[in-house]
Amino acid sequence: MYRSHSCGELRAENTGTNVTLSGWVSKLRDKGFVVWVDLRDRYGITQLVFDEERSAADLLEKARSLGRETVIQVKGEVIERASKNPNIPTGEIEVLVKELNVLNQALLPPFTIEDETDGGEELRMQYRYLDIRRNPVKNNLIFRHKVTIAVRNYLSEQGFIEVETPYLIKSTPEGARDFLVPSRMNEGQFYALPQSPQTFKQLLMVGGMDKYFQIVKCFRDEDLRADRQPEFTQIDCEMAFVEQEDILSTFEGLTKHLLKTIRGVDIEKFPRMTYDEAMKRYGNDKPDIRFGMEFGELNSITQHKEFNVFNTAELVVGIAVPGGNSYTRKEIDKLIDWVKRPQIGAKGMVYCRCNEDGSFKSSVDKFYNQEDLAKWAAVTNAKPGDLILVLSGETNKTRTQLSALRMHLAQELGLRKPDEFAPLWVVDFPLLELDEETGTYHAMHHPFTSPKPGQLDLLDSRPGEVKANAYDLVLNGNEIGGGSIRIHDKETQAVMFKHLGFSPEEAKAQFGFLMDAFQYGAPPHGGIAFGLDRLVAILGGQETIRDFIAFPKNNSGRDVMIDAPATIDNEQLKELHLKLDL
């Protein structure tokens, strides 16, 4: 038996008990006549003691020789600590060691295995197995486990059945690039790794599995950022014989359950907002509603003056920064530089101070009087002491720029509090999205999303106006889930494919299996998929998903620990019927 107890288990009531512990040497303190060793496992730390009076000389010397992260087993007696440590659960006791066995010597780690480490992110990712020993990473993985268990338990109690779907599938156009896998047995042919189990879960509805879920790996070969990985995990769900309201109600319940179970937070309100309203009020389709700074559109009260910048703009829009009148001119200039960065792309910014005495001072006083500026304040809901910031230009670009500024300011002002949670349903998305480069439409969600009832005929005349029977669940400014009511008949699906530019032959080649299945009694159905990585991060008070993934990739999509992706030898290439032209 390697251990009778864990390193986080022993308490004062265990005093006098003989125990066996195993773990890693976290710290060693040698005072000459006494040696203390902090022994760590994933459950905690127990202090070991060796001293001249009670320990054999060879045992004391053996203890002195221990290096950090060496794996050891000790046997000894639990005794009361003379100097107690109230900061750890085991701080009232220590173990007087009578026997010490070294199970595995360790090299000196490349960084310190402590909560506040000296290792940079790239180094820690290279030695991720060491990083996992640190409490922040370990606790994040345990937290992820708790969320996953809570999801499984809730959905199971609601009658959902977890069904696994294949990882080696057919490449289909779902928006992002597929990861492809060459087939050795079928020369010149390829599998794809799934971007989602979309078509399979729809087929499960045809098969009568009316409540399905799966916690599943998905793969997308796309550009990476802090909240995106080439492989990620979805809570994938589908239900038959449902309308949108059924889906929203079910998954509000799941979200409430997670917030209550995991964070102890009761949330009752799940407000709803249309896509058009979200874009008008916040400039994006996943607004953070924990704070104000809503957009105020100023076209009608800023144009037709002599300020040509506003007169020629498609949209003039502003926000009121709470308490922003305290900003110095230097701080305002810094914000102007911030929005002019290439990543944001604004050409400039107008500002207006709302003074405590009710007067206004703007950067365009030459063109606008006090009465005009008072109207700006009314539209942006600015109060005395606030600062109005205004951008102008093409509608979509300007909204995106001001949305980025709003989020930047909220972060700077401490308005994005990680222990506050504000869910929001965004509904009535456009069914189709115009690609400005090609002039063609593509599905905003995916080709299987149904249009809102009664809008199918608009596809021929006004395709850009058709609304999707789709919905996103937003939490704290992050999309954590998205889904739709699906098309469930072959004729409607064929119309959708036509408007997405598929010929009948292309549609049959890509999705014939699904359209055939619809002819055998497909029920009305819909679903949703949550991004588990992102959901766990937000519940954990963070937004970077890498911190909650055991072995993440870096920003280049590389696993620096195992050095992947990597080249393969010529024999493997031949077996796969591949030839690299370099």
Coordinates of C-alpha atoms in Angstrom, one line a residue:
M1 CA 0.0 0.0 0.0
Y2 CA 1.6 3.3 -1.2
R3 CA -0.6 5.5 1.0
S4 CA -3.2 5.2 3.8
H5 CA -4.2 8.8 3.5
S6 CA -3.9 11.7 1.0
C7 CA -1.7 14.7 1.7
G8 CA -4.8 16.9 2.3
E9 CA -6.7 14.6 4.6
L10 CA -5.1 14.5 8.0
R11 CA -6.4 16.7 10.8
A12 CA -5.9 17.2 14.6
E13 CA -8.2 14.3 15.4
N14 CA -5.7 12.0 13.6
T15 CA -3.0 12.8 16.1
G16 CA -1.2 9.6 17.3
T17 CA -2.2 7.7 14.2
N18 CA 0.4 5.8 12.1
V19 CA 0.1 6.7 8.5
T20 CA 1.6 6.1 5.1
L21 CA 1.8 9.0 2.6
S22 CA 3.1 9.3 -0.9
G23 CA 3.6 12.4 -3.1
W24 CA 6.0 14.9 -4.5
V25 CA 8.5 17.0 -2.5
S26 CA 7.2 20.5 -2.7
K27 CA 9.7 22.3 -0.4
L28 CA 12.5 21.4 2.0
R29 CA 13.7 23.5 4.9
D30 CA 16.9 22.4 6.6
K31 CA 17.6 24.0 10.0
G32 CA 20.5 21.7 10.8
F33 CA 19.0 19.9 13.8
V34 CA 15.6 19.6 12.1
V35 CA 14.4 19.1 8.5
W36 CA 10.9 19.9 7.3
V37 CA 9.5 18.6 4.0
D38 CA 6.3 19.7 2.4
L39 CA 4.8 16.7 0.7
R40 CA 2.2 17.4 -2.0
D41 CA -0.4 15.4 -3.9
R42 CA -3.5 16.7 -5.7
Y43 CA -5.4 16.8 -2.4
G44 CA -3.1 19.1 -0.5
I45 CA 0.1 19.4 1.4
T46 CA 1.3 17.7 4.6
Q47 CA 4.4 18.8 6.5
L48 CA 6.9 16.0 7.3
V49 CA 9.4 16.4 10.1
F50 CA 12.8 14.8 10.7
D51 CA 14.9 15.8 13.7
E52 CA 18.0 14.8 15.6
E53 CA 16.2 13.8 18.7
R54 CA 13.6 11.5 17.2
S55 CA 14.9 10.4 13.8
A56 CA 17.8 8.1 13.0
A57 CA 21.0 9.9 11.7
D58 CA 20.8 8.1 8.3
L59 CA 17.1 9.0 7.9
L60 CA 17.9 12.7 8.6
E61 CA 20.7 12.6 6.0
K62 CA 18.4 10.9 3.5
A63 CA 15.8 13.6 4.0
R64 CA 18.4 16.4 3.5
S65 CA 19.3 14.9 0.1
L66 CA 15.8 15.1 -1.3
G67 CA 15.3 17.3 -4.4
R68 CA 12.2 19.2 -5.3
E69 CA 9.5 17.1 -7.1
T70 CA 11.2 13.8 -6.1
V71 CA 8.5 11.2 -5.6
I72 CA 8.6 9.6 -2.1
Q73 CA 6.7 7.4 0.3
V74 CA 6.9 8.0 4.1
K75 CA 5.6 6.1 7.1
G76 CA 5.3 7.8 10.4
E77 CA 3.1 9.2 13.2
V78 CA 0.7 12.1 13.1
I79 CA 1.8 14.7 15.8
E80 CA 0.6 18.2 16.7
R81 CA 2.6 21.0 15.1
A82 CA 4.3 23.4 17.5
S83 CA 3.9 26.3 15.0
K84 CA 0.5 25.9 13.3
N85 CA -0.3 27.1 9.8
P86 CA -3.9 28.4 9.5
N87 CA -3.5 28.8 5.8
I88 CA -3.8 25.1 4.9
P89 CA -6.3 22.5 6.1
T90 CA -3.5 20.2 7.4
G91 CA -1.8 23.1 9.3
E92 CA -2.4 21.8 12.8
I93 CA -0.4 18.6 12.4
E94 CA 2.7 17.2 10.9
V95 CA 4.0 13.6 10.4
L96 CA 7.1 12.5 12.3
V97 CA 8.7 10.3 9.7
K98 CA 10.0 6.9 10.7
E99 CA 10.6 5.4 7.3
L100 CA 11.4 7.2 4.0
N101 CA 11.4 5.5 0.5
V102 CA 12.4 7.3 -2.6
L103 CA 10.1 6.1 -5.4
N104 CA 11.6 8.2 -8.2
Q105 CA 14.3 10.9 -8.3
A106 CA 13.3 14.1 -10.2
L107 CA 15.4 16.5 -12.2
L108 CA 15.2 20.2 -11.1
P109 CA 12.0 21.5 -12.8
P110 CA 12.4 24.2 -15.4
F111 CA 10.1 26.5 -13.4
T112 CA 8.9 26.6 -9.8
I113 CA 5.9 24.4 -9.1
E114 CA 4.0 27.0 -7.1
D115 CA 0.9 29.1 -7.5
E116 CA 2.9 32.1 -8.4
T117 CA 5.4 30.6 -10.7
D118 CA 8.4 32.0 -12.5
G119 CA 7.6 30.1 -15.7
G120 CA 6.3 31.9 -18.8
E121 CA 3.3 30.5 -20.7
E122 CA 5.2 28.9 -23.5
L123 CA 7.6 27.2 -21.1
R124 CA 4.7 25.9 -18.9
M125 CA 2.9 24.6 -22.0
Q126 CA 6.1 22.7 -23.0
Y127 CA 6.1 21.1 -19.6
R128 CA 2.4 21.0 -19.1
Y129 CA 2.5 17.8 -17.0
L130 CA 4.5 19.8 -14.5
D131 CA 2.2 22.8 -14.8
I132 CA -0.8 20.6 -13.9
R133 CA 0.8 20.0 -10.4
R134 CA 0.3 23.8 -9.7
N135 CA -2.9 24.6 -7.9
P136 CA -4.3 27.1 -10.4
V137 CA -4.2 24.6 -13.2
K138 CA -5.1 21.6 -11.1
N139 CA -8.1 23.4 -9.7
N140 CA -9.3 24.5 -13.1
L141 CA -9.3 20.9 -14.4
I142 CA -11.2 19.8 -11.3
F143 CA -13.6 22.7 -11.8
R144 CA -14.1 21.6 -15.4
H145 CA -14.9 18.0 -14.2
K146 CA -17.5 19.4 -11.8
V147 CA -19.2 21.4 -14.6
T148 CA -19.2 18.3 -16.9
I149 CA -20.7 16.1 -14.2
A150 CA -23.4 18.7 -13.5
V151 CA -24.3 18.9 -17.2
R152 CA -24.5 15.2 -17.6
N153 CA -26.6 14.8 -14.4
Y154 CA -29.1 17.6 -15.4
L155 CA -29.6 16.4 -18.9
S156 CA -30.0 12.8 -17.9
E157 CA -32.6 13.8 -15.3
Q158 CA -34.4 15.7 -18.1
G159 CA -34.6 12.5 -20.2
F160 CA -31.7 13.1 -22.6
I161 CA -29.7 10.1 -23.8
E162 CA -26.0 10.5 -24.5
V163 CA -25.1 9.0 -27.9
E164 CA -21.6 8.9 -29.4
T165 CA -21.3 9.9 -33.1
P166 CA -18.4 9.2 -35.5
Y167 CA -15.1 11.2 -35.6
L168 CA -14.2 10.1 -39.1
I169 CA -16.8 11.6 -41.4
K170 CA -17.4 13.1 -44.8
S171 CA -16.1 16.6 -45.5
T172 CA -19.0 19.1 -45.7
P173 CA -19.1 22.9 -46.0
E174 CA -20.0 24.1 -42.5
G175 CA -18.2 27.4 -42.6
A176 CA -14.7 26.7 -41.3
R177 CA -12.0 24.5 -42.9
D178 CA -12.1 20.8 -42.2
F179 CA -9.2 18.8 -40.8
L180 CA -8.7 16.0 -43.3
V181 CA -7.6 12.5 -42.7
P182 CA -6.3 10.5 -45.7
S183 CA -7.6 6.9 -46.1
R184 CA -5.0 4.2 -46.6
M185 CA -7.5 1.7 -47.8
N186 CA -9.3 4.1 -50.2
E187 CA -6.7 5.7 -52.4
G188 CA -7.2 9.4 -53.0
Q189 CA -10.1 9.7 -50.6
F190 CA -10.3 11.5 -47.3
Y191 CA -12.2 11.5 -44.1
A192 CA -12.8 14.8 -42.3
L193 CA -12.8 15.4 -38.5
P194 CA -16.3 16.8 -37.5
Q195 CA -16.8 20.5 -37.0
S196 CA -19.9 19.4 -35.1
P197 CA -22.1 16.3 -35.0
Q198 CA -24.8 18.3 -36.8
T199 CA -26.1 15.9 -39.4
F200 CA -25.7 12.9 -37.1
K201 CA -27.8 14.4 -34.4
Q202 CA -30.5 15.2 -36.9
L203 CA -30.4 11.6 -38.1
L204 CA -30.8 10.5 -34.5
M205 CA -34.0 12.6 -34.4
V206 CA -35.2 10.7 -37.5
G207 CA -34.2 7.5 -35.6
G208 CA -36.6 8.4 -32.8
M209 CA -34.0 9.4 -30.1
D210 CA -36.0 12.5 -29.3
K211 CA -33.7 13.9 -26.6
Y212 CA -30.0 13.5 -27.4
F213 CA -26.9 15.0 -26.0
Q214 CA -23.2 14.4 -26.3
I215 CA -20.1 16.0 -24.7
V216 CA -18.0 15.8 -27.9
K217 CA -14.7 16.9 -29.4
C218 CA -15.0 19.0 -32.5
F219 CA -12.4 20.3 -34.9
R220 CA -12.0 23.5 -37.0
D221 CA -9.0 24.5 -39.0
E222 CA -9.3 28.2 -38.4
D223 CA -7.3 31.1 -37.1
L224 CA -6.7 30.9 -33.4
R225 CA -7.1 33.3 -30.5
A226 CA -7.4 33.2 -26.7
D227 CA -10.9 31.6 -26.7
R228 CA -10.4 29.3 -29.7
Q229 CA -8.6 26.1 -30.2
P230 CA -8.3 23.8 -33.3
E231 CA -10.0 21.1 -31.2
F232 CA -12.7 22.0 -28.7
T233 CA -15.5 20.4 -26.8
Q234 CA -19.2 21.0 -27.3
I235 CA -22.2 20.1 -25.2
D236 CA -24.2 19.0 -28.2
C237 CA -28.0 18.7 -27.8
E238 CA -31.0 18.0 -30.0
M239 CA -34.7 17.5 -29.3
A240 CA -37.6 16.3 -31.5
F241 CA -41.2 17.6 -31.5
V242 CA -40.2 21.0 -30.2
E243 CA -40.5 24.7 -31.1
Q244 CA -38.1 27.5 -30.3
E245 CA -39.7 28.1 -26.9
D246 CA -39.2 24.5 -25.8
I247 CA -35.5 24.8 -26.5
L248 CA -35.0 28.1 -24.8
S249 CA -36.9 26.9 -21.7
T250 CA -34.9 23.6 -21.4
F251 CA -31.5 25.3 -21.7
E252 CA -32.4 28.2 -19.5
G253 CA -33.0 25.4 -17.0
L254 CA -29.5 23.9 -17.6
T255 CA -27.8 27.3 -17.3
K256 CA -29.7 28.1 -14.0
H257 CA -28.7 24.7 -12.7
L258 CA -25.0 25.2 -13.5
L259 CA -24.9 28.7 -12.0
K260 CA -26.6 27.5 -8.9
T261 CA -24.7 24.2 -8.5
I262 CA -21.2 25.5 -9.5
R263 CA -21.3 29.1 -8.4
G264 CA -24.1 29.3 -5.9
V265 CA -25.8 32.0 -7.9
D266 CA -29.5 32.3 -8.5
I267 CA -30.5 33.8 -11.9
E268 CA -34.2 34.2 -12.8
K269 CA -34.2 36.6 -15.6
F270 CA -33.1 35.5 -19.1
P271 CA -34.0 38.6 -21.2
R272 CA -34.4 38.2 -24.9
M273 CA -33.2 40.6 -27.6
T274 CA -33.4 40.4 -31.4
Y275 CA -30.3 40.4 -33.4
D276 CA -31.2 43.8 -35.0
E277 CA -31.8 45.3 -31.5
A278 CA -28.5 43.9 -30.2
M279 CA -26.6 45.4 -33.1
K280 CA -28.3 48.8 -32.7
R281 CA -27.9 49.0 -28.9
Y282 CA -24.5 47.3 -28.4
G283 CA -22.8 46.9 -31.8
N284 CA -22.5 43.2 -31.7
D285 CA -24.6 40.0 -31.4
K286 CA -23.2 38.9 -28.0
P287 CA -23.5 42.0 -25.8
D288 CA -22.4 42.2 -22.2
I289 CA -25.4 43.6 -20.4
R290 CA -23.8 43.7 -17.0
F291 CA -23.2 47.4 -17.5
G292 CA -24.7 50.3 -19.5
M293 CA -22.9 52.4 -22.1
E294 CA -25.6 51.6 -24.7
F295 CA -25.3 53.1 -28.1
G296 CA -27.1 56.4 -28.9
E297 CA -27.6 57.0 -32.7
L298 CA -27.0 60.7 -33.4
N299 CA -27.6 61.1 -37.1
S300 CA -30.7 63.2 -36.8
I301 CA -29.1 65.6 -34.4
T302 CA -25.6 65.9 -35.7
Q303 CA -26.0 66.0 -39.4
H304 CA -27.1 68.9 -41.6
K305 CA -24.7 71.2 -39.6
E306 CA -21.3 72.2 -41.2
F307 CA -19.3 69.3 -39.8
N308 CA -18.7 67.3 -43.0
V309 CA -17.3 64.2 -41.1
F310 CA -20.7 63.5 -39.7
N311 CA -22.7 64.8 -42.7
T312 CA -21.1 62.2 -45.0
A313 CA -21.3 59.3 -42.5
E314 CA -23.8 56.5 -42.8
L315 CA -24.0 56.3 -39.0
V316 CA -23.1 58.7 -36.2
V317 CA -23.2 56.9 -32.9
G318 CA -22.0 57.5 -29.3
I319 CA -21.7 56.2 -25.8
A320 CA -21.6 57.8 -22.4
V321 CA -18.7 56.8 -20.2
P322 CA -19.7 57.0 -16.6
G323 CA -17.5 59.4 -14.7
G324 CA -15.4 59.9 -17.8
N325 CA -15.3 63.7 -17.5
S326 CA -12.5 63.2 -15.0
Y327 CA -10.3 61.9 -17.9
T328 CA -7.4 64.2 -18.7
R329 CA -6.8 65.4 -22.3
K330 CA -3.9 63.0 -22.4
E331 CA -6.1 60.1 -21.4
I332 CA -8.7 61.0 -24.1
D333 CA -5.9 61.3 -26.7
K334 CA -4.8 57.8 -25.7
L335 CA -8.4 56.5 -26.3
I336 CA -8.4 58.2 -29.7
D337 CA -5.1 56.5 -30.6
W338 CA -6.6 53.2 -29.3
V339 CA -9.6 53.3 -31.8
K340 CA -7.2 54.4 -34.6
R341 CA -5.1 51.2 -34.3
P342 CA -5.3 48.9 -37.3
Q343 CA -7.1 46.3 -35.2
I344 CA -10.0 48.8 -34.7
G345 CA -9.7 50.9 -37.7
A346 CA -11.5 54.1 -36.8
K347 CA -10.3 57.3 -38.5
G348 CA -10.8 59.4 -35.4
M349 CA -13.2 60.1 -32.5
V350 CA -15.2 63.1 -31.3
Y351 CA -15.7 63.7 -27.6
C352 CA -17.9 65.8 -25.4
R353 CA -17.4 66.5 -21.7
C354 CA -20.6 66.7 -19.5
N355 CA -19.7 69.1 -16.8
E356 CA -21.1 69.0 -13.3
D357 CA -22.8 72.4 -13.8
G358 CA -24.8 71.1 -16.7
S359 CA -22.7 72.7 -19.4
F360 CA -20.8 70.9 -22.2
K361 CA -17.4 71.1 -23.8
S362 CA -16.7 69.2 -27.0
S363 CA -13.9 68.7 -29.5
V364 CA -16.3 70.1 -32.1
D365 CA -17.6 73.2 -30.3
K366 CA -17.0 75.2 -33.6
F367 CA -20.0 73.3 -35.1
Y368 CA -22.3 72.5 -32.2
N369 CA -23.8 74.7 -29.5
Q370 CA -24.8 73.9 -26.0
E371 CA -28.4 73.0 -27.1
D372 CA -27.0 70.5 -29.7
L373 CA -24.7 68.9 -27.2
A374 CA -27.5 68.6 -24.6
K375 CA -29.4 66.5 -27.3
W376 CA -26.3 64.3 -27.6
A377 CA -26.4 63.8 -23.8
A378 CA -30.1 62.9 -23.9
V379 CA -29.7 60.3 -26.7
T380 CA -26.7 58.7 -25.0
N381 CA -28.2 58.9 -21.5
A382 CA -25.2 60.9 -20.4
K383 CA -25.2 62.4 -16.9
P384 CA -23.2 65.3 -15.4
G385 CA -19.7 64.0 -14.9
D386 CA -19.8 61.6 -17.9
L387 CA -17.9 61.7 -21.2
I388 CA -19.6 61.2 -24.5
L389 CA -17.5 59.4 -27.2
V390 CA -18.7 59.5 -30.8
L391 CA -17.6 57.5 -33.9
S392 CA -18.9 57.8 -37.4
G393 CA -18.7 56.0 -40.8
E394 CA -20.2 53.0 -42.5
T395 CA -22.8 51.4 -40.2
N396 CA -21.5 47.9 -39.7
K397 CA -17.8 49.0 -39.3
T398 CA -18.7 51.9 -37.0
R399 CA -20.8 49.6 -34.7
T400 CA -18.0 47.1 -34.5
Q401 CA -15.5 49.8 -33.6
L402 CA -17.6 51.4 -30.9
S403 CA -18.4 47.9 -29.5
A404 CA -14.7 47.2 -29.1
L405 CA -14.2 50.6 -27.4
R406 CA -17.2 49.9 -25.1
M407 CA -15.7 46.6 -24.0
H408 CA -12.2 48.1 -23.6
L409 CA -13.6 50.9 -21.4
A410 CA -15.7 48.5 -19.3
Q411 CA -12.6 46.4 -18.6
E412 CA -10.6 49.5 -17.7
L413 CA -13.4 50.8 -15.4
G414 CA -13.8 47.4 -13.7
L415 CA -17.4 47.0 -14.9
R416 CA -16.8 43.4 -16.2
K417 CA -16.9 41.7 -12.8
P418 CA -16.2 37.9 -13.0
D419 CA -18.5 37.1 -10.1
E420 CA -21.6 38.7 -11.8
F421 CA -23.5 36.8 -14.4
A422 CA -26.0 38.2 -16.9
P423 CA -27.4 35.7 -19.4
L424 CA -29.2 36.9 -22.6
W425 CA -31.0 35.2 -25.5
V426 CA -30.3 36.8 -28.9
V427 CA -33.0 35.7 -31.4
D428 CA -34.1 36.3 -34.9
F429 CA -30.8 36.3 -36.7
P430 CA -30.6 36.8 -40.4
L431 CA -30.9 33.4 -42.2
L432 CA -28.3 34.4 -44.8
E433 CA -25.2 36.6 -44.7
L434 CA -23.9 38.5 -47.7
D435 CA -20.2 38.0 -48.6
E436 CA -19.2 41.4 -49.8
E437 CA -16.2 40.1 -51.7
T438 CA -18.1 37.5 -53.8
G439 CA -21.6 39.1 -53.7
T440 CA -23.1 35.7 -52.7
Y441 CA -25.0 34.6 -49.7
H442 CA -24.0 32.0 -47.2
A443 CA -25.8 30.6 -44.1
M444 CA -25.2 32.7 -41.0
H445 CA -25.5 29.5 -38.8
H446 CA -25.5 26.5 -41.1
P447 CA -27.5 25.2 -44.1
F448 CA -29.9 23.2 -41.9
T449 CA -31.4 26.1 -40.0
S450 CA -35.0 26.8 -40.9
P451 CA -36.3 30.3 -41.7
K452 CA -38.9 31.8 -39.4
P453 CA -42.4 30.6 -40.2
G454 CA -43.9 32.3 -43.3
Q455 CA -40.6 33.7 -44.6
L456 CA -39.5 31.0 -47.0
D457 CA -41.0 32.8 -50.0
L458 CA -38.8 35.9 -49.3
L459 CA -35.7 33.9 -50.3
D460 CA -36.4 34.6 -54.0
S461 CA -37.1 38.3 -53.7
R462 CA -35.4 39.6 -50.5
P463 CA -33.0 37.0 -49.2
G464 CA -31.2 39.4 -46.9
E465 CA -34.4 40.1 -45.0
V466 CA -35.2 36.5 -44.1
K467 CA -34.9 35.8 -40.4
A468 CA -33.7 32.4 -39.1
N469 CA -35.4 30.3 -36.5
A470 CA -32.1 30.6 -34.6
Y471 CA -31.0 31.7 -31.2
D472 CA -27.7 32.3 -29.3
L473 CA -27.3 32.2 -25.5
V474 CA -24.9 34.9 -24.4
L475 CA -23.3 35.1 -20.9
N476 CA -21.2 38.1 -19.9
G477 CA -20.5 39.2 -23.4
N478 CA -19.6 35.7 -24.7
E479 CA -21.6 33.4 -26.9
I480 CA -21.8 30.2 -24.8
G481 CA -24.4 28.4 -26.9
G482 CA -26.1 28.6 -30.3
G483 CA -28.7 26.6 -32.1
S484 CA -31.8 26.6 -34.2
I485 CA -35.0 24.9 -35.2
R486 CA -33.9 22.7 -38.2
I487 CA -35.4 22.1 -41.6
H488 CA -37.0 18.7 -41.5
D489 CA -38.4 18.1 -45.0
K490 CA -36.5 17.4 -48.2
E491 CA -38.3 20.1 -50.3
T492 CA -37.4 23.0 -47.9
Q493 CA -33.9 21.8 -47.6
A494 CA -33.5 21.7 -51.4
V495 CA -34.7 25.3 -51.6
M496 CA -32.2 26.3 -48.9
F497 CA -29.3 24.5 -50.8
K498 CA -30.4 26.3 -54.0
H499 CA -30.1 29.7 -52.4
L500 CA -26.7 28.8 -51.0
G501 CA -25.4 28.1 -54.5
F502 CA -25.6 24.3 -54.5
S503 CA -26.7 22.7 -57.7
P504 CA -29.1 19.7 -57.2
E505 CA -26.2 17.4 -58.1
E506 CA -23.9 19.1 -55.5
A507 CA -26.5 19.0 -52.8
K508 CA -27.1 15.3 -53.4
A509 CA -23.4 14.5 -53.4
Q510 CA -22.8 16.4 -50.2
F511 CA -26.0 15.8 -48.2
G512 CA -28.0 13.2 -50.1
F513 CA -27.9 10.9 -47.1
L514 CA -29.7 13.5 -44.9
M515 CA -32.3 14.5 -47.6
D516 CA -33.0 10.8 -48.1
A517 CA -33.6 10.3 -44.4
F518 CA -36.1 13.2 -44.3
Q519 CA -38.3 11.1 -46.6
Y520 CA -38.8 8.5 -43.9
G521 CA -40.6 10.5 -41.3
A522 CA -38.3 13.2 -39.9
P523 CA -40.0 14.9 -37.0
P524 CA -39.8 18.6 -36.4
H525 CA -36.7 19.1 -34.4
G526 CA -34.1 21.6 -33.1
G527 CA -31.2 21.9 -30.8
I528 CA -28.3 23.8 -29.4
A529 CA -24.6 23.4 -28.8
F530 CA -22.7 24.9 -25.9
G531 CA -19.0 25.6 -26.1
L532 CA -17.9 23.7 -23.0
D533 CA -14.4 25.2 -22.9
R534 CA -15.8 28.7 -22.9
L535 CA -18.6 28.0 -20.6
V536 CA -16.3 26.5 -18.0
A537 CA -13.9 29.5 -18.3
I538 CA -16.7 32.0 -17.7
L539 CA -18.1 30.1 -14.8
G540 CA -14.6 30.0 -13.4
G541 CA -14.4 33.8 -13.7
Q542 CA -12.0 33.9 -16.7
E543 CA -12.3 34.1 -20.4
T544 CA -9.2 32.3 -21.7
I545 CA -10.1 28.7 -22.4
R546 CA -6.6 27.4 -22.5
D547 CA -6.4 27.6 -18.7
F548 CA -9.2 25.0 -18.5
I549 CA -7.9 22.5 -21.0
A550 CA -5.5 19.8 -19.8
F551 CA -3.2 19.9 -22.9
P552 CA -4.0 23.0 -25.0
K553 CA -2.4 24.2 -28.3
N554 CA -0.6 27.5 -28.5
N555 CA -1.7 30.5 -30.7
S556 CA -0.1 28.8 -33.7
G557 CA -2.1 25.6 -33.2
R558 CA 1.0 23.7 -32.0
D559 CA 1.3 21.3 -29.1
V560 CA 4.7 22.4 -28.0
M561 CA 4.9 19.6 -25.4
I562 CA 4.7 16.7 -27.9
D563 CA 5.9 18.9 -30.9
A564 CA 2.8 18.5 -33.1
P565 CA 2.0 18.8 -35.9
A566 CA 5.1 17.0 -37.2
T567 CA 6.4 15.6 -40.5
I568 CA 5.9 11.9 -41.3
D569 CA 8.3 9.7 -43.1
N570 CA 8.1 8.7 -46.7
E571 CA 6.9 5.2 -46.0
Q572 CA 3.8 6.5 -44.2
L573 CA 3.3 9.0 -47.1
K574 CA 3.4 6.1 -49.6
E575 CA 1.0 4.0 -47.6
L576 CA -1.5 6.9 -47.6
H577 CA -0.9 7.5 -51.4
L578 CA 0.4 11.0 -50.7
K579 CA 3.2 12.9 -52.2
L580 CA 4.5 16.2 -50.8
D581 CA 5.7 18.8 -53.4
L582 CA 8.1 21.0 -51.5

